[in-house]
Coordinates of C-alpha atoms in Angstrom, one line a residue:
Chain A
M1 CA 27.9 99.7 292.7
R2 CA 24.9 97.4 291.4
T3 CA 23.9 97.5 295.9
L4 CA 24.7 101.0 295.8
K5 CA 22.7 102.1 293.5
L6 CA 20.1 99.6 294.5
A7 CA 19.8 101.4 298.3
T8 CA 19.9 104.6 296.6
L9 CA 17.3 103.9 294.8
T10 CA 15.5 102.6 298.3
L11 CA 16.1 104.9 300.5
A12 CA 14.9 107.5 297.3
A13 CA 11.8 105.8 298.6
V14 CA 11.4 106.9 302.2
L15 CA 13.9 110.1 302.5
P16 CA 12.2 113.4 301.7
L17 CA 15.0 114.1 299.2
T18 CA 17.6 113.3 298.2
S19 CA 19.8 113.9 296.1
H20 CA 19.7 113.9 292.8
A21 CA 20.7 111.2 292.6
H22 CA 19.4 110.2 288.7
K23 CA 17.8 111.5 286.3
A24 CA 14.4 111.1 284.4
W25 CA 14.8 112.5 280.8
L26 CA 12.3 111.4 277.6
L27 CA 14.3 112.2 274.5
P28 CA 12.8 112.2 270.9
S29 CA 14.1 111.2 268.2
A30 CA 13.0 115.2 265.9
T31 CA 11.0 117.7 267.1
V32 CA 10.6 120.2 264.7
S33 CA 9.7 117.8 262.2
T34 CA 6.5 118.0 260.1
V35 CA 2.1 116.7 259.5
D36 CA 1.8 113.6 258.9
Q37 CA 5.6 112.4 260.3
W38 CA 7.1 109.3 263.4
I39 CA 8.7 110.1 265.9
T40 CA 9.6 107.9 268.5
V41 CA 11.1 108.3 271.5
D42 CA 13.6 107.1 274.2
A43 CA 12.4 106.9 278.0
A44 CA 15.4 106.1 280.8
V45 CA 16.7 107.3 283.6
S46 CA 21.1 107.5 284.5
N47 CA 22.9 109.8 285.6
D48 CA 24.7 110.4 282.1
L49 CA 22.2 112.4 279.3
F50 CA 21.8 110.5 277.2
Y51 CA 22.3 107.9 277.6
F52 CA 20.2 104.7 278.7
N53 CA 22.5 102.4 279.9
H54 CA 20.6 102.7 283.8
V55 CA 17.5 101.7 284.1
P56 CA 14.0 102.4 282.0
L57 CA 11.6 105.0 283.2
R58 CA 8.1 103.5 283.1
T59 CA 5.7 104.4 281.2
D60 CA 2.5 103.7 282.5
A61 CA 1.7 107.4 283.3
L62 CA 2.5 108.6 279.5
S63 CA 0.4 111.6 277.9
I64 CA 1.1 112.6 275.0
T65 CA -1.0 115.9 274.4
A66 CA -2.4 116.8 270.9
P67 CA -1.9 119.9 269.4
D68 CA -5.9 120.5 270.0
G69 CA -5.7 119.1 273.0
S70 CA -6.9 115.1 272.9
Q71 CA -4.9 112.2 273.9
V72 CA -3.2 110.5 271.1
T73 CA -2.7 106.8 272.1
P74 CA 1.3 105.3 271.7
E75 CA 2.7 102.8 268.7
N76 CA 5.4 100.2 269.6
V77 CA 5.3 101.1 273.1
G78 CA 8.2 98.4 275.3
T79 CA 10.6 98.1 277.9
G80 CA 14.1 96.7 277.4
K81 CA 16.6 96.6 280.4
Y82 CA 17.5 99.7 280.0
R83 CA 15.4 102.8 278.0
S84 CA 11.6 102.4 276.9
T85 CA 10.5 103.3 273.8
F86 CA 7.5 103.9 272.0
D87 CA 6.0 105.8 268.8
V88 CA 4.4 109.0 268.1
H89 CA 2.1 110.0 265.4
L90 CA 2.2 113.4 264.0
Q91 CA -1.1 113.5 262.7
K92 CA -2.0 117.2 263.6
N93 CA -0.5 120.2 263.3
G94 CA 1.4 121.9 266.2
T95 CA 2.5 120.8 269.0
Y96 CA 2.4 117.8 271.5
R97 CA 2.9 117.9 275.3
I98 CA 4.9 114.2 275.7
A99 CA 5.1 114.0 279.2
V100 CA 5.6 110.7 281.6
T101 CA 3.5 111.9 285.4
N102 CA 4.2 110.6 288.9
G103 CA 2.1 111.7 291.1
G104 CA 0.2 110.3 294.4
L105 CA 1.0 108.8 297.8
M106 CA 4.4 105.9 299.2
A107 CA 2.7 104.6 302.1
N108 CA 4.9 101.8 305.0
Y109 CA 3.8 100.3 308.0
E110 CA 3.1 97.5 310.3
E111 CA 1.0 95.1 310.3
N112 CA 1.2 92.1 311.7
G113 CA 4.2 92.8 312.7
Q114 CA 5.2 93.4 308.6
M115 CA 6.2 95.8 306.7
K116 CA 3.8 97.4 304.4
R117 CA 4.9 99.3 301.0
W118 CA 1.7 101.0 299.3
R119 CA 1.2 103.0 296.8
G120 CA -2.1 104.0 295.4
T121 CA -4.0 107.8 295.1
A122 CA -5.4 110.0 296.9
A123 CA -9.0 108.7 296.6
A124 CA -7.7 104.8 297.5
F125 CA -6.0 105.5 300.0
A126 CA -8.3 105.8 303.6
K127 CA -10.1 102.6 300.8
E128 CA -6.8 100.4 301.3
V129 CA -4.4 101.3 304.1
P130 CA -5.9 100.7 307.6
A131 CA -6.4 103.7 309.9
N132 CA -5.0 102.7 312.2
A133 CA -1.9 101.6 311.3
A134 CA 1.0 101.3 313.2
K135 CA 4.3 103.0 311.8
L136 CA 2.4 104.7 309.8
R137 CA 4.7 106.6 307.4
V138 CA 3.0 108.6 303.9
S139 CA 5.0 111.0 301.5
E140 CA 3.4 112.1 298.3
N141 CA 5.4 112.5 294.6
A142 CA 3.9 115.4 291.9
G143 CA 6.3 114.7 289.2
R144 CA 6.6 115.5 285.7
V145 CA 9.0 113.9 282.4
E146 CA 8.3 115.9 279.4
T147 CA 9.4 116.8 276.0
F148 CA 7.7 119.1 273.0
V149 CA 7.2 117.8 269.0
T150 CA 6.6 120.6 266.6
A151 CA 4.5 119.2 263.0
G152 CA 5.0 122.0 260.9
K153 CA 3.6 126.0 263.0
P154 CA 4.7 126.2 266.9
T155 CA 1.2 126.0 269.1
A156 CA 0.3 126.3 272.6
D157 CA -2.7 124.2 273.1
A158 CA -0.9 121.1 273.6
L159 CA 1.2 122.9 276.5
K160 CA -1.6 124.3 278.8
L161 CA -1.5 124.8 282.9
T162 CA -2.7 120.9 284.8
N163 CA -2.3 123.4 287.9
V164 CA -0.9 119.9 289.1
G165 CA 2.6 120.1 290.6
L166 CA 5.3 121.9 288.7
E167 CA 4.7 122.9 285.1
L168 CA 6.7 125.1 283.0
A169 CA 4.1 127.8 280.6
P170 CA 6.7 128.5 278.4
V171 CA 7.5 132.5 277.3
T172 CA 9.3 131.1 274.4
H173 CA 7.9 128.8 273.2
P174 CA 10.2 125.3 273.5
N175 CA 10.6 124.1 269.6
D176 CA 11.8 128.1 269.6
L177 CA 15.1 127.5 270.8
Y178 CA 18.3 128.6 268.9
A179 CA 22.3 128.7 270.0
G180 CA 22.9 131.6 271.4
E181 CA 19.8 132.6 272.0
E182 CA 17.5 134.0 274.4
A183 CA 14.0 131.8 276.5
T184 CA 12.4 132.3 278.9
F185 CA 10.0 130.3 280.3
A186 CA 8.8 130.1 283.4
L187 CA 8.1 127.6 285.7
M188 CA 4.9 127.2 287.8
L189 CA 3.2 125.5 291.4
D190 CA -0.5 123.8 291.0
G191 CA -1.3 126.6 288.8
K192 CA 0.8 130.1 289.9
P193 CA 3.9 131.1 289.8
A194 CA 6.9 128.9 291.7
V195 CA 8.4 132.1 292.8
N196 CA 12.6 131.8 293.9
L197 CA 13.0 128.3 292.3
P198 CA 16.9 127.8 291.5
V199 CA 16.5 125.8 287.7
T200 CA 19.4 123.4 287.0
I201 CA 20.0 122.7 283.4
I202 CA 22.5 120.6 281.7
A203 CA 24.0 119.6 277.8
G204 CA 23.4 116.3 276.4
G205 CA 26.7 114.4 274.9
T206 CA 28.1 114.0 279.7
R207 CA 29.6 111.5 278.6
Y208 CA 32.3 112.8 275.6
R209 CA 33.3 115.8 278.5
D210 CA 34.9 116.5 282.0
A211 CA 32.9 118.3 283.3
Q212 CA 28.6 118.4 284.1
G213 CA 28.6 122.4 283.0
E214 CA 25.4 123.1 285.1
I215 CA 23.3 126.3 283.7
E216 CA 22.5 127.1 287.3
V217 CA 19.5 129.6 287.3
K218 CA 16.3 130.6 290.0
T219 CA 12.8 131.3 288.7
D220 CA 11.7 135.1 289.7
A221 CA 8.5 136.7 291.2
Q222 CA 6.6 136.1 288.3
G223 CA 7.7 132.0 288.2
R224 CA 9.8 133.3 285.0
F225 CA 14.0 132.6 284.6
S226 CA 16.4 133.1 281.4
V227 CA 18.7 130.8 279.7
T228 CA 20.5 131.9 277.1
W229 CA 21.7 129.0 274.7
P230 CA 25.9 128.2 274.7
D231 CA 25.7 126.0 271.4
P232 CA 22.7 123.7 269.6
G233 CA 21.7 119.9 270.9
M234 CA 20.3 118.0 273.6
Y235 CA 19.4 120.2 276.4
W236 CA 17.6 118.5 280.0
L237 CA 16.6 120.8 282.9
E238 CA 15.4 119.9 286.4
A239 CA 13.7 122.2 289.5
T240 CA 12.9 119.9 292.1
L241 CA 10.7 121.5 295.5
E242 CA 9.6 120.1 299.0
D243 CA 5.9 121.5 300.3
N244 CA 3.1 120.9 302.9
K245 CA 0.5 120.7 300.4
T246 CA -0.2 117.0 300.5
S247 CA -4.2 115.3 299.9
V248 CA -4.0 113.7 303.0
P249 CA -2.7 115.9 306.1
Q250 CA -0.8 111.7 306.8
A251 CA 1.4 113.4 304.4
K252 CA 3.4 115.5 305.9
Q253 CA 5.5 116.9 302.0
R254 CA 4.9 116.2 298.8
R255 CA 8.4 116.1 296.6
V256 CA 7.5 118.0 293.6
S257 CA 9.7 118.0 290.6
Y258 CA 9.7 118.5 286.7
V259 CA 11.8 117.2 284.7
A260 CA 11.9 119.0 280.1
T261 CA 14.4 117.9 277.3
F262 CA 14.8 120.7 275.1
E263 CA 16.1 120.1 271.3
V264 CA 18.5 123.7 271.0
L265 CA 18.2 124.4 267.0
P266 CA 22.0 125.5 265.2
Q267 CA 21.9 128.7 264.0
Chain B
M1 CA 26.2 131.7 256.4
R2 CA 28.6 134.6 253.6
V3 CA 27.3 138.4 254.2
M4 CA 28.6 140.4 251.8
K5 CA 29.0 143.7 252.2
T6 CA 28.0 145.3 248.8
L7 CA 26.3 148.2 250.1
L8 CA 24.3 148.9 247.4
T9 CA 24.9 153.0 248.0
T10 CA 23.6 155.2 245.8
A11 CA 20.2 153.5 246.6
I12 CA 20.8 154.7 249.2
G13 CA 21.3 158.4 248.0
L14 CA 18.3 158.3 245.7
G15 CA 16.2 156.6 248.1
L16 CA 15.5 159.0 250.2
L17 CA 14.8 161.2 247.1
A18 CA 12.3 158.5 246.2
S19 CA 9.9 159.2 247.8
A20 CA 7.4 156.8 246.9
P21 CA 7.7 153.2 245.7
S22 CA 6.4 153.8 242.0
F23 CA 10.0 152.6 241.1
A24 CA 9.0 149.7 240.8
A25 CA 12.3 147.9 240.2
D26 CA 12.4 144.3 239.1
L27 CA 14.7 141.6 240.8
D28 CA 16.0 139.4 238.5
I29 CA 18.4 136.5 240.5
K30 CA 20.9 133.7 239.3
V31 CA 21.5 131.6 241.5
E32 CA 23.9 129.0 241.6
V33 CA 23.9 125.1 242.6
P34 CA 27.4 124.1 242.1
R35 CA 29.2 120.9 240.5
I36 CA 29.5 118.4 244.0
D37 CA 31.6 115.8 242.8
V38 CA 30.3 112.6 245.9
A39 CA 29.1 108.9 245.0
E40 CA 25.9 109.9 246.3
Y41 CA 25.0 113.3 245.0
H42 CA 20.4 114.7 245.3
R43 CA 19.6 118.2 244.3
P44 CA 19.9 120.4 246.9
Y45 CA 16.5 122.0 249.4
V46 CA 16.5 125.5 248.1
A47 CA 15.0 128.8 249.3
V48 CA 14.7 131.8 247.8
W49 CA 13.2 135.2 250.0
I50 CA 13.7 138.4 250.8
E51 CA 14.9 139.3 255.1
N52 CA 13.1 141.4 257.0
P53 CA 15.8 144.1 259.2
D54 CA 14.8 141.4 261.8
Q55 CA 15.1 138.5 260.4
S56 CA 11.9 138.2 259.5
I57 CA 10.9 136.9 255.9
N58 CA 9.0 139.7 253.7
S59 CA 8.4 136.9 250.5
H60 CA 9.1 133.8 249.5
L61 CA 10.4 134.2 245.8
A62 CA 10.8 130.5 245.5
V63 CA 11.3 127.4 247.0
W64 CA 13.1 123.9 245.3
Y65 CA 12.0 121.1 246.4
Q66 CA 10.7 117.8 245.9
T67 CA 7.9 118.0 244.4
D68 CA 7.2 114.1 242.4
P69 CA 4.2 112.8 243.4
K70 CA 5.4 108.8 242.3
K71 CA 8.7 109.7 245.4
E72 CA 8.6 109.9 248.7
D73 CA 6.3 113.2 250.2
G74 CA 9.1 116.0 249.3
T75 CA 8.0 118.2 252.3
Q76 CA 8.2 115.5 255.3
W77 CA 12.4 117.1 254.5
L78 CA 11.1 120.9 253.6
K79 CA 12.3 121.7 257.5
D80 CA 16.7 120.6 257.0
L81 CA 16.5 124.0 255.4
R82 CA 16.2 125.5 258.7
Q83 CA 16.7 129.1 259.0
W84 CA 13.9 128.9 256.4
W85 CA 11.3 126.9 258.0
R86 CA 12.3 128.5 261.4
R87 CA 10.9 132.5 259.4
G88 CA 8.7 131.2 258.1
G89 CA 8.7 128.0 255.8
R90 CA 6.2 126.9 259.2
E91 CA 3.8 128.8 258.2
L92 CA 3.4 127.2 254.5
S93 CA 0.6 125.7 253.2
M94 CA 3.0 123.3 250.7
P95 CA 2.9 124.2 247.3
V96 CA 2.1 127.5 247.2
D97 CA 1.3 128.4 243.1
G98 CA 4.5 131.8 242.0
V99 CA 7.1 130.2 244.6
T100 CA 7.5 126.8 244.5
G101 CA 9.2 124.4 242.1
A102 CA 11.6 121.5 241.6
T103 CA 14.5 120.4 243.2
R104 CA 17.2 121.9 240.1
P105 CA 19.9 120.0 238.8
V106 CA 23.5 122.1 238.7
G107 CA 23.6 125.5 236.7
V108 CA 22.4 128.8 237.3
H109 CA 18.7 129.5 237.6
R110 CA 17.2 132.6 236.9
V111 CA 14.6 133.9 239.9
L112 CA 13.1 136.9 237.6
V113 CA 10.6 139.6 240.6
K114 CA 8.8 142.1 238.7
G115 CA 8.7 143.9 240.5
T116 CA 4.8 145.3 239.1
A117 CA 3.0 142.7 240.9
A118 CA 3.4 141.4 244.0
P119 CA 5.7 141.3 246.8
L120 CA 7.7 143.8 245.3
A121 CA 5.2 145.8 244.7
K122 CA 3.4 146.4 247.8
L123 CA 7.6 145.7 249.2
A124 CA 7.6 149.2 252.0
P125 CA 10.9 151.5 251.5
G126 CA 13.9 150.4 253.7
K127 CA 16.5 147.9 254.2
Y128 CA 16.7 144.3 253.0
A129 CA 18.3 141.0 252.7
L130 CA 18.1 139.1 249.9
V131 CA 18.6 135.1 251.3
V132 CA 19.8 131.5 249.9
E133 CA 20.0 128.9 252.1
A134 CA 20.5 124.9 250.6
V135 CA 20.7 122.7 251.9
R136 CA 21.2 118.8 250.2
E137 CA 20.7 115.1 251.3
V138 CA 23.6 112.8 252.9
G139 CA 25.2 116.7 252.1
G140 CA 25.8 120.7 254.1
R141 CA 23.7 123.6 254.0
E142 CA 24.8 127.3 253.1
V143 CA 23.6 130.2 253.3
V144 CA 24.2 133.3 251.2
K145 CA 22.9 137.0 252.1
I146 CA 23.0 140.6 249.9
P147 CA 21.4 143.2 251.8
F148 CA 19.5 145.6 249.8
E149 CA 17.6 148.7 250.0
W150 CA 15.0 149.5 248.3
P151 CA 13.6 151.6 245.9
A152 CA 16.5 151.8 243.6
A153 CA 16.6 153.9 240.8
Q154 CA 19.0 153.2 239.2
K155 CA 20.5 149.6 238.0
Q156 CA 22.4 147.9 241.3
Q157 CA 23.9 145.1 240.6
A158 CA 25.2 142.7 244.1
S159 CA 26.7 139.7 244.4
A160 CA 27.7 136.9 246.9
A161 CA 29.2 133.2 247.4
G162 CA 28.9 130.1 248.8
K163 CA 32.0 128.0 249.3
A164 CA 29.9 124.2 249.8
E165 CA 26.1 124.3 249.0
L166 CA 26.0 126.9 246.5
G167 CA 28.0 128.8 244.3
T168 CA 27.4 132.7 243.2
V169 CA 23.9 134.2 243.9
T170 CA 23.4 136.9 241.8
L171 CA 20.9 140.0 242.8
E172 CA 20.0 142.4 240.2
I173 CA 18.0 145.2 241.0
I174 CA 16.8 146.8 236.9
P175 CA 14.5 149.7 237.9

């Protein structure tokens, strides 16, 4: 089983678009809090929601945006066998955006008869990958895994779009979700509405039920979609697409993904 | 959540006749904190407010929480009054003069809201509900609602009882 999974991961790096093999997620200890409190966050990649039983989610590209737009340094950051964890001190009133982004280029090529693998930014690509590299294959990624936490009253400044990849533009605030009520969000691709994009939503606790219970919706012409939360709990949302908006001509395709964890509260 | 459908019917008829809110009725509210037989008991956090028809908060009447400065900051658990928190509690800066106070022991507690002062003096005619929410550490949470119409020309009384975290809540409107 383990070798099978490793093989799948390796393939995932090479294949243009694979099936949703594993789910990446951030799980905050609380999404509704008050100023000066702490939260802790688990970050993992697994099949089951939200159980850390496969591999940790790397926190190298972790970015925590405070309600005023400033960056917050995570504390007690650690990566174990199955999960990464970190703490966040909520020192300001308002909404925090906690995101792990995965952007850049991946290249495979042959050098002196040996296969080389390279990962990096578009700027580094020209310097580090030989222009005449043999058997060069380049792919580009723009991934975002995020969640939202609010101290006090929900605010929107931290939710400003970066206009890179897929992002959530809230209509309903992501920390104002309640069972039995409808929430509406927009998905934006590079800052523009992501039209007609399938979105999958799955409630946590999959270990204790037989079916995944996916909620499948599609974005409209404004990139918007709505969901009525059936029950309180933690929910995982994912949308993926593939396009050719690459940053270097050698990369033919770009894989874009968006994942968010939401907490839905009881009435 | 328990909604007592005791409509204050006479108030509807008389409310039509009353063009201006010149009645200045008082709200006399009694909230029972029930005795709960558990090994670890903590006094509940309680919020009392007037709810608009769209469930937004019209006025905060009372919030009882852990205010002892010698203990841990009690405001961190106010969010557990989750309906109140959502509807407007999270927008307040604690404490609020005339609204917030310490947690109350088991027994019946009175909240008297004078009709001549804010918020009742400015309460527009319409349908409202008195809402009481209670939440207890290592215990449960409960909401009790009593609908009422404003203004009331005659003395009105309605009550509703909680099942777990609240005893009887009584609302008297005294013109």
